[in-house]
Amino acid sequence: MKSVVVGGCLLAAVFSSAQVMAQTYVVGSGGTYRPFEYENSQKQLEGFDIDIIKAVARAEGFDIKLVNTPWEGIFATLNSGDRDIIISGITITDKRKAMVDFSTPYFPAEQSIVVPTDSKVDSVTALKGKKVGVVNSSTGDIVVSDVLGKNSTDIKRFDNTPLMQELTEDGIDAAVGDVGVVKYYIKSHPEKPLKLVPDSKFERQYFGIAVAKGNSELKGKIDAGLKKIIADGTYAKIYATWFDNNVPTLPAE
């Protein structure tokens, strides 16, 4: 009986020690890019990215501390050690790869056309003769400018994405914006008859989760966590919550 009691105490101590030793990582994320990350009324971060990093942390058994971090200078917080991880709708590019290490892709980020459901527009080329809203200097702006002409009066440029409201209020015939933002808007406004129109002219890029250059251990944990939540269906549930049921197939690297 004594040995059983001692053994039980040792086992409890092991579990207790494991819980105490759970690593906590500081995660930086901007709070201005709905639906990926934004502050709610309680000043807490929420969004698709936030749900993803929380799920990855649960899958890999580590804890996170979320910190709202302005986009300007966000990469420098990794090098300074103020943040361990950043997830903030960050497109993976060669230039950024030189500064940080990225996880495997977790979201396909391309531009998409959105039009009323009764529109005949089925491609970028079909936007000729239409009034089109774009985000200034975005990939969508560049592609639409190639088709309509950079100085075309049919292009209406915005600093962010109020173009969706213009579309529903008859200010423009079509809008071009980030696919995630567009899908979220359509999901959030079922009363507005809108549809998505993809086009291969829009280059497909991907969002990645960033860690400091050379931090292969943490990158490995994040990659493993992403793999787990994709395999067990958690990723699909999160995606459907924020966007739709057309869950994308993600590349392995």
C-alpha positions in Angstrom: 0.0 0.0 0.0 2.9 2.3 0.9 4.5 1.8 -2.5 1.2 2.5 -4.3 0.8 5.7 -2.4 4.4 6.8 -3.1 4.0 5.8 -6.8 0.8 7.8 -7.0 2.5 10.8 -5.5 5.4 10.6 -7.9 3.0 10.3 -10.9 1.1 13.4 -9.7 4.4 15.3 -9.3 5.4 14.4 -12.8 2.0 15.7 -14.3 2.2 18.8 -12.1 5.8 19.4 -13.2 4.8 19.0 -16.9 2.0 21.6 -16.5 4.3 24.1 -14.8 6.9 23.6 -17.5 4.5 24.4 -20.4 6.3 27.0 -22.6 4.6 30.4 -23.1 5.3 32.3 -26.3 4.5 35.9 -26.9 2.5 36.4 -30.1 2.3 39.7 -31.9 -0.7 40.4 -34.1 -2.1 43.6 -35.5 -5.6 44.5 -34.5 -6.7 46.3 -37.7 -7.2 43.6 -40.4 -10.7 42.1 -40.0 -11.5 39.2 -40.2 -7.9 38.0 -39.6 -7.1 40.0 -36.4 -9.0 42.9 -34.8 -9.9 44.1 -31.3 -13.3 43.4 -29.9 -15.2 45.6 -27.5 -13.2 44.3 -24.6 -9.9 45.2 -26.4 -9.1 41.6 -26.9 -7.7 40.2 -30.1 -9.9 37.9 -32.2 -10.2 36.7 -35.7 -9.2 33.9 -38.0 -5.5 34.2 -37.3 -6.1 34.3 -33.6 -8.2 31.1 -33.7 -5.5 29.4 -35.8 -2.6 30.2 -33.5 -4.7 29.2 -30.4 -5.5 25.9 -32.1 -1.8 25.3 -33.0 -0.8 26.1 -29.4 -3.3 23.6 -28.0 -2.2 20.9 -30.5 1.4 21.3 -29.6 0.9 21.8 -25.8 2.3 25.3 -25.4 0.8 28.5 -24.1 0.6 31.9 -25.8 0.3 35.5 -24.8 -1.4 37.7 -27.4 -0.1 41.3 -27.8 -1.7 43.8 -30.2 1.3 44.9 -32.3 1.3 47.7 -34.9 2.2 46.6 -38.4 4.9 49.1 -38.7 7.9 47.5 -37.1 6.2 44.2 -36.4 9.1 42.2 -37.9 11.6 44.0 -35.7 9.9 42.6 -32.6 11.1 39.1 -33.5 14.7 40.2 -33.8 14.6 42.2 -30.5 13.0 39.2 -28.7 9.9 41.2 -27.7 7.8 38.7 -29.7 8.4 35.0 -30.3 5.7 34.6 -33.0 3.9 37.0 -35.3 0.7 36.2 -37.1 -0.9 39.1 -38.8 -2.1 38.3 -42.3 1.6 38.2 -43.5 2.1 37.3 -47.1 5.2 35.0 -47.6 7.6 36.8 -49.9 11.3 36.2 -50.8 12.2 39.6 -49.3 10.5 38.7 -45.9 12.1 35.2 -46.0 15.5 37.0 -45.7 14.4 38.6 -42.4 12.3 35.9 -40.7 11.5 32.2 -40.9 7.9 31.3 -42.0 5.8 28.3 -41.1 4.2 26.3 -43.8 1.3 28.3 -45.5 -1.9 28.5 -43.6 -4.1 30.7 -45.9 -4.2 31.3 -49.6 -4.1 35.0 -50.2 -5.1 36.3 -53.6 -7.3 39.0 -55.0 -10.9 38.2 -56.1 -13.6 40.0 -57.9 -17.0 40.5 -56.2 -20.1 41.5 -58.1 -23.9 41.3 -57.6 -25.2 37.8 -58.1 -27.0 38.8 -61.3 -23.8 40.3 -62.9 -22.5 38.7 -66.1 -18.9 39.5 -65.1 -16.9 36.3 -65.2 -13.3 37.5 -65.4 -11.0 40.5 -65.1 -11.3 41.1 -68.8 -15.1 41.3 -68.5 -14.6 44.4 -66.3 -14.0 46.6 -69.3 -16.6 49.3 -69.4 -17.5 48.7 -65.8 -16.9 51.0 -62.8 -14.5 49.0 -60.5 -13.4 49.6 -56.9 -9.9 48.6 -55.8 -7.7 49.1 -52.8 -5.0 51.6 -53.8 -1.7 50.1 -54.9 -2.9 46.5 -54.2 -2.4 43.6 -56.5 -6.0 44.0 -57.6 -5.3 47.7 -58.5 -2.3 46.6 -60.7 -4.2 43.9 -62.5 -7.3 46.0 -63.1 -5.1 48.9 -64.3 -3.5 46.6 -66.8 -7.0 45.8 -68.2 -8.7 49.1 -68.0 -5.7 51.5 -68.2 -3.9 53.0 -65.1 -5.6 56.4 -65.6 -9.0 55.0 -66.4 -11.8 57.0 -64.9 -13.7 53.7 -64.4 -11.3 52.7 -61.6 -12.2 54.0 -58.1 -9.4 53.7 -55.6 -9.8 53.3 -51.8 -7.3 53.3 -49.0 -8.9 50.2 -47.5 -12.0 48.2 -48.1 -15.1 50.4 -47.9 -15.4 49.5 -51.6 -17.8 46.7 -50.6 -20.3 49.3 -49.3 -19.9 51.2 -52.5 -20.7 48.1 -54.5 -24.0 47.5 -52.6 -25.0 51.1 -52.8 -24.6 51.2 -56.6 -21.5 53.4 -56.5 -19.5 50.8 -58.6 -20.3 47.7 -60.7 -17.6 45.5 -59.3 -15.0 45.4 -56.6 -11.6 43.7 -56.3 -10.1 42.9 -52.9 -8.4 40.3 -50.7 -10.3 37.1 -51.0 -10.5 36.6 -47.2 -11.9 40.1 -46.6 -14.4 39.6 -49.5 -15.5 36.2 -48.3 -16.0 37.5 -44.8 -18.1 40.4 -46.0 -20.3 38.2 -48.0 -20.8 35.8 -45.1 -21.5 38.7 -42.7 -24.1 40.3 -45.1 -26.3 37.4 -46.3 -29.0 40.0 -47.1 -26.8 41.5 -49.9 -26.8 39.4 -53.1 -23.1 39.2 -53.9 -20.8 36.5 -55.4 -17.1 35.9 -55.8 -15.5 35.6 -59.3 -11.9 34.2 -59.3 -9.4 34.9 -62.1 -6.0 33.3 -62.8 -4.6 36.7 -63.5 -4.5 37.2 -59.7 -1.3 35.6 -58.4 -1.9 33.1 -55.6 0.2 33.9 -52.6 0.0 32.6 -49.0 0.0 33.8 -45.5 2.6 32.3 -43.1 3.3 32.5 -39.3 6.7 34.1 -38.7 9.4 33.4 -36.1 12.9 34.8 -35.7 15.4 33.8 -38.3 17.0 30.5 -37.3 14.5 29.5 -34.6 13.9 26.1 -36.2 12.6 24.6 -32.9 9.7 27.0 -32.7 9.0 26.8 -36.4 8.9 23.0 -36.1 6.3 23.2 -33.3 4.1 25.6 -35.4 4.4 23.4 -38.5 3.6 20.3 -36.5 0.6 22.1 -35.0 -0.7 23.2 -38.3 -0.4 19.7 -39.7 -2.4 18.3 -36.8 -5.2 20.8 -36.9 -5.6 20.3 -40.7 -5.7 16.5 -40.3 -8.2 16.5 -37.4 -10.6 18.9 -39.1 -10.0 21.9 -36.7 -8.7 24.0 -39.5 -11.8 23.4 -41.6 -14.1 24.3 -38.7 -12.2 27.6 -38.1 -12.2 28.4 -41.9 -15.9 27.8 -42.2 -16.6 30.0 -39.1 -15.0 33.0 -40.7 -15.4 32.4 -44.5 -17.3 29.6 -46.1 -17.2 25.8 -46.6 -14.8 25.9 -49.6 -11.8 25.0 -47.4 -8.6 25.4 -49.4 -6.0 22.7 -50.0 -2.7 24.1 -48.6 0.8 23.3 -49.9 3.1 21.3 -47.6 5.7 24.0 -47.7 
